[in-house]
mmCIF file of C-alpha atoms in Angstrom:
data_model
loop_
_atom_site.group_PDB
_atom_site.id
_atom_site.type_symbol
_atom_site.label_atom_id
_atom_site.label_comp_id
_atom_site.label_asym_id
_atom_site.label_seq_id
_atom_site.Cartn_x
_atom_site.Cartn_y
_atom_site.Cartn_z
ATOM 1 C CA UNK A 1 0.000 0.000 0.000
ATOM 2 C CA UNK A 2 2.803 2.399 0.781
ATOM 3 C CA UNK A 3 4.343 2.000 -2.702
ATOM 4 C CA UNK A 4 0.960 2.675 -4.381
ATOM 5 C CA UNK A 5 0.444 5.812 -2.240
ATOM 6 C CA UNK A 6 3.855 7.234 -3.158
ATOM 7 C CA UNK A 7 3.241 6.724 -6.892
ATOM 8 C CA UNK A 8 -0.075 8.531 -6.692
ATOM 9 C CA UNK A 9 1.581 11.413 -4.843
ATOM 10 C CA UNK A 10 4.242 11.645 -7.543
ATOM 11 C CA UNK A 11 1.580 11.838 -10.225
ATOM 12 C CA UNK A 12 -0.150 14.689 -8.420
ATOM 13 C CA UNK A 13 3.107 16.652 -8.135
ATOM 14 C CA UNK A 14 3.845 16.041 -11.829
ATOM 15 C CA UNK A 15 0.380 17.242 -12.838
ATOM 16 C CA UNK A 16 0.775 20.401 -10.759
ATOM 17 C CA UNK A 17 4.126 21.087 -12.365
ATOM 18 C CA UNK A 18 2.707 20.683 -15.866
ATOM 19 C CA UNK A 19 -0.196 22.972 -15.010
ATOM 20 C CA UNK A 20 2.251 25.650 -13.831
ATOM 21 C CA UNK A 21 4.252 25.373 -17.071
ATOM 22 C CA UNK A 22 1.162 25.795 -19.287
ATOM 23 C CA UNK A 23 -0.447 28.581 -17.261
ATOM 24 C CA UNK A 24 -1.359 31.703 -19.271
ATOM 25 C CA UNK A 25 -1.068 33.941 -16.209
ATOM 26 C CA UNK A 26 1.721 36.618 -16.600
ATOM 27 C CA UNK A 27 4.771 36.323 -14.398
ATOM 28 C CA UNK A 28 5.391 39.269 -12.065
ATOM 29 C CA UNK A 29 9.008 40.369 -12.625
ATOM 30 C CA UNK A 30 8.544 43.814 -11.167
ATOM 31 C CA UNK A 31 10.988 43.113 -8.403
ATOM 32 C CA UNK A 32 13.739 42.113 -10.818
ATOM 33 C CA UNK A 33 13.443 44.769 -13.505
ATOM 34 C CA UNK A 34 15.639 47.855 -13.867
ATOM 35 C CA UNK A 35 13.232 50.708 -14.612
ATOM 36 C CA UNK A 36 15.886 52.893 -16.194
ATOM 37 C CA UNK A 37 16.711 50.276 -18.826
ATOM 38 C CA UNK A 38 13.188 49.932 -20.226
ATOM 39 C CA UNK A 39 10.620 47.157 -20.041
ATOM 40 C CA UNK A 40 11.515 43.488 -19.589
ATOM 41 C CA UNK A 41 15.042 44.319 -18.479
ATOM 42 C CA UNK A 42 16.676 42.164 -15.807
ATOM 43 C CA UNK A 43 17.745 43.938 -12.647
ATOM 44 C CA UNK A 44 20.814 45.999 -13.441
ATOM 45 C CA UNK A 45 24.030 46.034 -11.435
ATOM 46 C CA UNK A 46 27.578 47.277 -11.767
ATOM 47 C CA UNK A 47 29.664 50.448 -11.651
ATOM 48 C CA UNK A 48 29.813 53.122 -14.349
ATOM 49 C CA UNK A 49 32.872 55.393 -14.326
ATOM 50 C CA UNK A 50 32.562 58.960 -15.631
ATOM 51 C CA UNK A 51 35.381 61.521 -15.684
ATOM 52 C CA UNK A 52 36.250 64.750 -17.481
ATOM 53 C CA UNK A 53 34.804 68.242 -17.735
ATOM 54 C CA UNK A 54 33.881 70.161 -14.596
ATOM 55 C CA UNK A 55 31.210 71.891 -16.680
ATOM 56 C CA UNK A 56 29.567 68.577 -17.578
ATOM 57 C CA UNK A 57 30.025 67.018 -14.118
ATOM 58 C CA UNK A 58 26.883 68.568 -12.509
ATOM 59 C CA UNK A 59 24.757 67.033 -15.265
ATOM 60 C CA UNK A 60 26.474 63.634 -14.955
ATOM 61 C CA UNK A 61 25.924 63.743 -11.199
ATOM 62 C CA UNK A 62 22.243 64.628 -11.617
ATOM 63 C CA UNK A 63 21.738 61.812 -14.123
ATOM 64 C CA UNK A 64 23.639 59.360 -11.934
ATOM 65 C CA UNK A 65 21.622 60.226 -8.834
ATOM 66 C CA UNK A 66 18.243 59.875 -10.560
ATOM 67 C CA UNK A 67 19.269 56.715 -12.427
ATOM 68 C CA UNK A 68 20.403 55.200 -9.118
ATOM 69 C CA UNK A 69 16.968 55.778 -7.598
ATOM 70 C CA UNK A 70 15.473 53.473 -10.220
ATOM 71 C CA UNK A 71 18.443 51.100 -10.422
ATOM 72 C CA UNK A 72 19.864 50.702 -6.935
ATOM 73 C CA UNK A 73 22.254 47.986 -8.082
ATOM 74 C CA UNK A 74 24.157 50.426 -10.303
ATOM 75 C CA UNK A 75 26.685 52.945 -8.995
ATOM 76 C CA UNK A 76 27.610 55.914 -11.200
ATOM 77 C CA UNK A 77 30.933 57.424 -10.098
ATOM 78 C CA UNK A 78 31.618 60.937 -11.421
ATOM 79 C CA UNK A 79 35.060 62.577 -11.249
ATOM 80 C CA UNK A 80 36.424 65.869 -12.603
ATOM 81 C CA UNK A 81 39.859 66.009 -14.203
ATOM 82 C CA UNK A 82 38.997 68.423 -17.006
ATOM 83 C CA UNK A 83 38.027 67.574 -20.565
ATOM 84 C CA UNK A 84 41.613 66.882 -21.623
ATOM 85 C CA UNK A 85 42.314 64.829 -18.507
ATOM 86 C CA UNK A 86 39.101 62.870 -19.009
ATOM 87 C CA UNK A 87 39.959 62.115 -22.629
ATOM 88 C CA UNK A 88 43.399 60.834 -21.601
ATOM 89 C CA UNK A 89 41.742 58.276 -19.338
ATOM 90 C CA UNK A 90 38.982 57.546 -21.829
ATOM 91 C CA UNK A 91 41.191 56.944 -24.861
ATOM 92 C CA UNK A 92 43.360 54.548 -22.851
ATOM 93 C CA UNK A 93 40.288 52.553 -21.821
ATOM 94 C CA UNK A 94 40.403 53.466 -18.112
ATOM 95 C CA UNK A 95 36.839 54.837 -17.859
ATOM 96 C CA UNK A 96 33.436 54.111 -19.397
ATOM 97 C CA UNK A 97 32.336 57.657 -20.178
ATOM 98 C CA UNK A 98 34.121 60.990 -20.716
ATOM 99 C CA UNK A 99 32.302 64.256 -20.056
ATOM 100 C CA UNK A 100 33.542 66.921 -22.479
ATOM 101 C CA UNK A 101 32.984 70.638 -22.968
ATOM 102 C CA UNK A 102 34.416 70.448 -26.479
ATOM 103 C CA UNK A 103 34.417 67.817 -29.231
ATOM 104 C CA UNK A 104 37.065 65.105 -29.227
ATOM 105 C CA UNK A 105 40.146 66.146 -31.203
ATOM 106 C CA UNK A 106 42.061 64.385 -33.973
ATOM 107 C CA UNK A 107 45.001 63.407 -31.766
ATOM 108 C CA UNK A 108 42.600 61.998 -29.142
ATOM 109 C CA UNK A 109 40.806 59.979 -31.804
ATOM 110 C CA UNK A 110 44.210 58.637 -32.909
ATOM 111 C CA UNK A 111 45.094 57.745 -29.313
ATOM 112 C CA UNK A 112 41.796 55.879 -28.957
ATOM 113 C CA UNK A 113 42.431 53.915 -32.165
ATOM 114 C CA UNK A 114 45.889 52.966 -30.954
ATOM 115 C CA UNK A 115 44.350 51.440 -27.817
ATOM 116 C CA UNK A 116 41.470 49.843 -29.695
ATOM 117 C CA UNK A 117 38.889 52.147 -28.109
ATOM 118 C CA UNK A 118 35.795 52.843 -30.206
ATOM 119 C CA UNK A 119 33.398 55.481 -28.945
ATOM 120 C CA UNK A 120 29.877 56.825 -29.377
ATOM 121 C CA UNK A 121 29.559 60.639 -29.315
ATOM 122 C CA UNK A 122 26.491 61.913 -27.415
ATOM 123 C CA UNK A 123 25.673 65.654 -27.243
ATOM 124 C CA UNK A 124 23.577 66.346 -24.144
ATOM 125 C CA UNK A 125 23.304 70.109 -23.598
ATOM 126 C CA UNK A 126 24.145 73.621 -24.707
ATOM 127 C CA UNK A 127 26.450 75.824 -22.650
ATOM 128 C CA UNK A 128 27.232 79.519 -22.800
ATOM 129 C CA UNK A 129 30.758 80.160 -21.628
ATOM 130 C CA UNK A 130 30.224 83.049 -19.209
ATOM 131 C CA UNK A 131 32.524 86.021 -18.580
ATOM 132 C CA UNK A 132 32.071 87.168 -14.990
ATOM 133 C CA UNK A 133 33.182 90.030 -12.747
ATOM 134 C CA UNK A 134 32.786 90.912 -9.093
ATOM 135 C CA UNK A 135 29.428 92.312 -7.948
ATOM 136 C CA UNK A 136 31.138 95.601 -7.059
ATOM 137 C CA UNK A 137 32.412 96.025 -10.604
ATOM 138 C CA UNK A 138 29.962 98.511 -12.142
ATOM 139 C CA UNK A 139 32.098 99.626 -15.081
ATOM 140 C CA UNK A 140 32.814 96.460 -17.125
ATOM 141 C CA UNK A 141 29.196 95.678 -17.948
ATOM 142 C CA UNK A 142 30.058 94.864 -21.577
ATOM 143 C CA UNK A 143 33.197 93.714 -23.368
ATOM 144 C CA UNK A 144 33.854 93.098 -27.037
ATOM 145 C CA UNK A 145 35.493 89.948 -28.366
ATOM 146 C CA UNK A 146 38.512 92.070 -29.317
ATOM 147 C CA UNK A 147 38.784 93.428 -25.745
ATOM 148 C CA UNK A 148 38.605 89.910 -24.349
ATOM 149 C CA UNK A 149 41.357 88.876 -26.738
ATOM 150 C CA UNK A 150 43.555 91.777 -25.648
ATOM 151 C CA UNK A 151 43.032 90.783 -22.009
ATOM 152 C CA UNK A 152 43.709 87.060 -22.421
ATOM 153 C CA UNK A 153 46.008 86.522 -25.432
ATOM 154 C CA UNK A 154 49.494 85.164 -24.767
ATOM 155 C CA UNK A 155 51.170 88.327 -26.126
ATOM 156 C CA UNK A 156 48.972 90.713 -24.129
ATOM 157 C CA UNK A 157 50.227 94.027 -22.796
ATOM 158 C CA UNK A 158 47.144 94.481 -20.617
ATOM 159 C CA UNK A 159 47.896 94.772 -16.908
ATOM 160 C CA UNK A 160 45.155 97.099 -15.661
ATOM 161 C CA UNK A 161 41.537 97.745 -16.508
ATOM 162 C CA UNK A 162 42.529 101.107 -17.982
ATOM 163 C CA UNK A 163 44.652 99.225 -20.526
ATOM 164 C CA UNK A 164 41.429 97.659 -21.797
ATOM 165 C CA UNK A 165 39.384 100.861 -22.094
ATOM 166 C CA UNK A 166 40.478 104.382 -21.287
ATOM 167 C CA UNK A 167 37.502 105.172 -19.052
ATOM 168 C CA UNK A 168 38.072 102.071 -16.894
ATOM 169 C CA UNK A 169 39.974 102.495 -13.588
ATOM 170 C CA UNK A 170 43.760 102.087 -13.469
ATOM 171 C CA UNK A 171 43.449 99.032 -11.225
ATOM 172 C CA UNK A 172 45.267 95.717 -11.850
ATOM 173 C CA UNK A 173 43.107 92.952 -13.300
ATOM 174 C CA UNK A 174 43.152 89.729 -11.296
ATOM 175 C CA UNK A 175 42.260 86.903 -13.695
ATOM 176 C CA UNK A 176 40.679 83.516 -12.966
ATOM 177 C CA UNK A 177 40.081 80.714 -15.439
ATOM 178 C CA UNK A 178 40.166 76.976 -16.066
ATOM 179 C CA UNK A 179 43.405 75.019 -16.282
ATOM 180 C CA UNK A 180 44.941 73.875 -19.539
ATOM 181 C CA UNK A 181 43.352 70.396 -19.312
ATOM 182 C CA UNK A 182 39.925 72.007 -19.503
ATOM 183 C CA UNK A 183 37.771 71.963 -22.637
ATOM 184 C CA UNK A 184 36.504 75.369 -21.547
ATOM 185 C CA UNK A 185 40.087 76.664 -21.735
ATOM 186 C CA UNK A 186 40.504 75.114 -25.192
ATOM 187 C CA UNK A 187 37.245 76.534 -26.500
ATOM 188 C CA UNK A 188 37.789 80.016 -25.061
ATOM 189 C CA UNK A 189 41.344 80.422 -26.341
ATOM 190 C CA UNK A 190 40.371 79.174 -29.799
ATOM 191 C CA UNK A 191 37.303 81.366 -30.360
ATOM 192 C CA UNK A 192 38.471 84.433 -28.424
ATOM 193 C CA UNK A 193 42.260 84.387 -28.760
ATOM 194 C CA UNK A 194 42.293 82.890 -32.257
ATOM 195 C CA UNK A 195 44.206 79.710 -31.480
ATOM 196 C CA UNK A 196 43.820 76.892 -28.990
ATOM 197 C CA UNK A 197 46.200 77.390 -26.062
ATOM 198 C CA UNK A 198 46.952 81.010 -26.996
ATOM 199 C CA UNK A 199 46.477 82.281 -23.438
ATOM 200 C CA UNK A 200 48.468 84.354 -21.003
ATOM 201 C CA UNK A 201 49.815 82.320 -18.109
ATOM 202 C CA UNK A 202 49.697 84.896 -15.304
ATOM 203 C CA UNK A 203 46.209 84.026 -14.102
ATOM 204 C CA UNK A 204 44.787 81.836 -11.340
ATOM 205 C CA UNK A 205 43.837 78.485 -12.923
ATOM 206 C CA UNK A 206 41.670 75.742 -11.471
ATOM 207 C CA UNK A 207 39.853 72.684 -12.797
ATOM 208 C CA UNK A 208 37.278 73.267 -10.040
ATOM 209 C CA UNK A 209 34.834 75.962 -11.156
ATOM 210 C CA UNK A 210 33.777 76.554 -7.546
ATOM 211 C CA UNK A 211 37.312 77.789 -6.833
ATOM 212 C CA UNK A 212 36.997 80.246 -9.737
ATOM 213 C CA UNK A 213 33.636 81.459 -8.452
ATOM 214 C CA UNK A 214 35.113 82.114 -5.008
ATOM 215 C CA UNK A 215 38.115 83.886 -6.508
ATOM 216 C CA UNK A 216 36.103 86.354 -8.571
ATOM 217 C CA UNK A 217 33.557 86.851 -5.791
ATOM 218 C CA UNK A 218 36.357 87.792 -3.392
ATOM 219 C CA UNK A 219 38.253 90.285 -5.575
ATOM 220 C CA UNK A 220 36.668 93.601 -6.632
ATOM 221 C CA UNK A 221 38.792 94.040 -9.771
ATOM 222 C CA UNK A 222 38.809 90.430 -10.929
ATOM 223 C CA UNK A 223 37.535 88.788 -14.103
ATOM 224 C CA UNK A 224 37.012 85.131 -14.896
ATOM 225 C CA UNK A 225 35.269 82.688 -17.215
ATOM 226 C CA UNK A 226 33.575 79.290 -16.887
ATOM 227 C CA UNK A 227 30.379 77.451 -17.865
ATOM 228 C CA UNK A 228 26.934 79.038 -17.606
ATOM 229 C CA UNK A 229 25.663 76.595 -14.978
ATOM 230 C CA UNK A 230 28.195 77.798 -12.407
ATOM 231 C CA UNK A 231 27.372 81.422 -13.121
ATOM 232 C CA UNK A 232 23.633 80.743 -12.875
ATOM 233 C CA UNK A 233 24.123 79.015 -9.529
ATOM 234 C CA UNK A 234 26.145 81.969 -8.222
ATOM 235 C CA UNK A 235 24.523 85.020 -9.818
ATOM 236 C CA UNK A 236 23.973 86.451 -6.335
ATOM 237 C CA UNK A 237 27.788 86.672 -5.995
ATOM 238 C CA UNK A 238 28.818 87.526 -9.566
ATOM 239 C CA UNK A 239 27.838 89.664 -12.545
ATOM 240 C CA UNK A 240 27.860 88.284 -16.078
ATOM 241 C CA UNK A 241 29.477 90.560 -18.643
ATOM 242 C CA UNK A 242 27.531 91.103 -21.855
ATOM 243 C CA UNK A 243 29.678 90.030 -24.803
ATOM 244 C CA UNK A 244 29.664 91.899 -28.115
ATOM 245 C CA UNK A 245 30.545 89.519 -30.927
ATOM 246 C CA UNK A 246 29.866 92.161 -33.572
ATOM 247 C CA UNK A 247 26.087 92.445 -33.352
ATOM 248 C CA UNK A 248 25.801 94.272 -30.043
ATOM 249 C CA UNK A 249 26.218 93.179 -26.399
ATOM 250 C CA UNK A 250 24.413 89.963 -25.441
ATOM 251 C CA UNK A 251 23.998 88.527 -21.929
ATOM 252 C CA UNK A 252 24.280 84.759 -21.405
ATOM 253 C CA UNK A 253 20.820 83.375 -20.638
ATOM 254 C CA UNK A 254 19.108 80.076 -21.380
ATOM 255 C CA UNK A 255 17.331 81.789 -24.295
ATOM 256 C CA UNK A 256 20.362 83.490 -25.897
ATOM 257 C CA UNK A 257 22.484 80.353 -25.516
ATOM 258 C CA UNK A 258 19.822 78.073 -27.026
ATOM 259 C CA UNK A 259 19.080 80.333 -30.006
ATOM 260 C CA UNK A 260 22.754 81.049 -30.720
ATOM 261 C CA UNK A 261 22.635 84.822 -30.281
ATOM 262 C CA UNK A 262 25.149 84.581 -27.439
ATOM 263 C CA UNK A 263 27.971 84.248 -29.929
ATOM 264 C CA UNK A 264 30.672 83.129 -30.235
ATOM 265 C CA UNK A 265 30.625 81.607 -26.743
ATOM 266 C CA UNK A 266 27.695 79.179 -27.077
ATOM 267 C CA UNK A 267 28.734 75.538 -27.460
ATOM 268 C CA UNK A 268 27.437 71.979 -27.073
ATOM 269 C CA UNK A 269 28.466 69.673 -24.223
ATOM 270 C CA UNK A 270 29.037 65.935 -24.624
ATOM 271 C CA UNK A 271 29.258 62.494 -23.147
ATOM 272 C CA UNK A 272 31.580 60.089 -24.995
ATOM 273 C CA UNK A 273 30.971 56.422 -24.197
ATOM 274 C CA UNK A 274 33.321 53.519 -24.841
ATOM 275 C CA UNK A 275 31.629 51.126 -27.302
ATOM 276 C CA UNK A 276 32.701 48.095 -25.225
ATOM 277 C CA UNK A 277 31.162 49.697 -22.150
ATOM 278 C CA UNK A 278 27.982 50.462 -24.085
ATOM 279 C CA UNK A 279 27.609 46.722 -24.710
ATOM 280 C CA UNK A 280 27.056 46.325 -20.954
ATOM 281 C CA UNK A 281 23.323 46.552 -20.155
ATOM 282 C CA UNK A 282 23.738 48.960 -17.245
ATOM 283 C CA UNK A 283 25.761 51.434 -19.361
ATOM 284 C CA UNK A 284 23.345 51.341 -22.283
ATOM 285 C CA UNK A 285 20.425 51.758 -19.879
ATOM 286 C CA UNK A 286 22.171 54.764 -18.307
ATOM 287 C CA UNK A 287 22.766 56.494 -21.664
ATOM 288 C CA UNK A 288 19.181 55.801 -22.715
ATOM 289 C CA UNK A 289 18.016 57.256 -19.391
ATOM 290 C CA UNK A 290 20.191 60.357 -19.948
ATOM 291 C CA UNK A 291 18.627 61.076 -23.326
ATOM 292 C CA UNK A 292 15.086 60.288 -22.156
ATOM 293 C CA UNK A 293 15.361 62.516 -19.070
ATOM 294 C CA UNK A 294 17.625 65.283 -20.414
ATOM 295 C CA UNK A 295 14.846 67.819 -20.912
ATOM 296 C CA UNK A 296 13.848 67.416 -17.252
ATOM 297 C CA UNK A 297 17.233 67.078 -15.567
ATOM 298 C CA UNK A 298 19.433 69.449 -17.600
ATOM 299 C CA UNK A 299 17.429 72.541 -16.538
ATOM 300 C CA UNK A 300 17.407 71.346 -12.921
ATOM 301 C CA UNK A 301 21.219 71.477 -13.036
ATOM 302 C CA UNK A 302 21.116 74.971 -14.620
ATOM 303 C CA UNK A 303 21.837 73.728 -18.124
ATOM 304 C CA UNK A 304 20.306 74.521 -21.502
ATOM 305 C CA UNK A 305 18.518 71.740 -23.350
ATOM 306 C CA UNK A 306 19.096 70.761 -26.979
ATOM 307 C CA UNK A 307 16.290 70.609 -29.579
ATOM 308 C CA UNK A 308 14.166 67.441 -29.557
ATOM 309 C CA UNK A 309 15.610 66.342 -32.906
ATOM 310 C CA UNK A 310 19.132 66.363 -31.468
ATOM 311 C CA UNK A 311 18.141 64.081 -28.587
ATOM 312 C CA UNK A 312 16.283 61.767 -30.976
ATOM 313 C CA UNK A 313 19.333 61.500 -33.246
ATOM 314 C CA UNK A 314 21.625 60.933 -30.262
ATOM 315 C CA UNK A 315 19.296 58.218 -28.963
ATOM 316 C CA UNK A 316 19.548 56.467 -32.332
ATOM 317 C CA UNK A 317 23.350 56.593 -32.087
ATOM 318 C CA UNK A 318 23.225 54.933 -28.691
ATOM 319 C CA UNK A 319 20.674 52.305 -29.712
ATOM 320 C CA UNK A 320 22.669 51.304 -32.782
ATOM 321 C CA UNK A 321 26.094 51.798 -31.199
ATOM 322 C CA UNK A 322 27.170 54.149 -34.012
ATOM 323 C CA UNK A 323 30.848 54.949 -33.412
ATOM 324 C CA UNK A 324 32.878 58.007 -34.411
ATOM 325 C CA UNK A 325 32.486 61.798 -34.346
ATOM 326 C CA UNK A 326 30.654 64.368 -36.439
ATOM 327 C CA UNK A 327 31.600 67.295 -34.194
ATOM 328 C CA UNK A 328 35.390 66.927 -34.297
ATOM 329 C CA UNK A 329 36.749 69.627 -36.601
ATOM 330 C CA UNK A 330 33.305 71.110 -37.284
ATOM 331 C CA UNK A 331 33.127 74.922 -37.545
ATOM 332 C CA UNK A 332 32.085 76.914 -34.485
ATOM 333 C CA UNK A 333 28.363 77.583 -34.521
ATOM 334 C CA UNK A 334 27.460 74.623 -36.741
ATOM 335 C CA UNK A 335 23.971 73.187 -36.156
ATOM 336 C CA UNK A 336 23.949 70.627 -33.355
ATOM 337 C CA UNK A 337 20.903 68.924 -34.874
ATOM 338 C CA UNK A 338 22.520 68.622 -38.310
ATOM 339 C CA UNK A 339 25.823 67.376 -36.896
ATOM 340 C CA UNK A 340 24.109 64.796 -34.703
ATOM 341 C CA UNK A 341 22.198 63.445 -37.696
ATOM 342 C CA UNK A 342 25.313 63.099 -39.852
ATOM 343 C CA UNK A 343 27.109 59.768 -40.176
ATOM 344 C CA UNK A 344 30.073 59.871 -37.763
ATOM 345 C CA UNK A 345 33.632 59.516 -38.996
ATOM 346 C CA UNK A 346 35.993 57.280 -37.041
#
């Protein structure tokens, strides 16, 4: 009797198992899905390393924090070593993502090729490189591009404000700006001083924009430059100088930066992602999250959003893993939408 009872029990268990396998009821995977990676995605885990521009860092941090709320198994680590410093690490394969306040350059592309690093170029925001003075400075409300060049160029003779304009006070100018590893430094010296790196050296450099803010805020006759987000966060301590690029003085605002009238100091900002890293589900989910949430999170970090078409084209790059750059070597002021839609060159 015992053997017959056991066989019947086994048949019942087998029948229950078969019923479970053929059930049409949906399986609840809500506890094992990563929301930031889209539907039907297994729970994400891992570490994503981001380094580079101090201008881009606040956006990377905002994206990382919000992504982590939906994907608690993923840690996004953001560091700031300047655009040039970030690219050095990126092109040698040390990090997953480089934040950049300028496009990747030919020599950096060559360095990446040498190390077998392919990359996807992702524009995320506009920036208006802001010229700032101390709140007590009531005379330098506007400056022309030529005056900025005379202040900052490597062969400058300017020592005092009076050397810039005759009705300015004869007080020494104390200058603050990003270090030479910064994409902001590269961009500024190229568009203002006529050549990348063509900058005077007797100024206070820092890769930390907060240090530059404090420097200008603490010196009545100082002048500095850095990304718009840091000015916007500290406009109670600083005054933005209106820049005359030939069509009259224009103040950096979200509107003038987005529509290009704040020229020639408006520029796009980027994330560059290693193609091998992008093959990891957590990295691809993060980049997809960035582009899906950019219009919400960029303004919250005092940035200026790109047009919808630019984000759509960038999302396609990420989805397809399209490697190479369309921004490297492009003329200043070229359409971000058009460049993002072009086929990248490796």
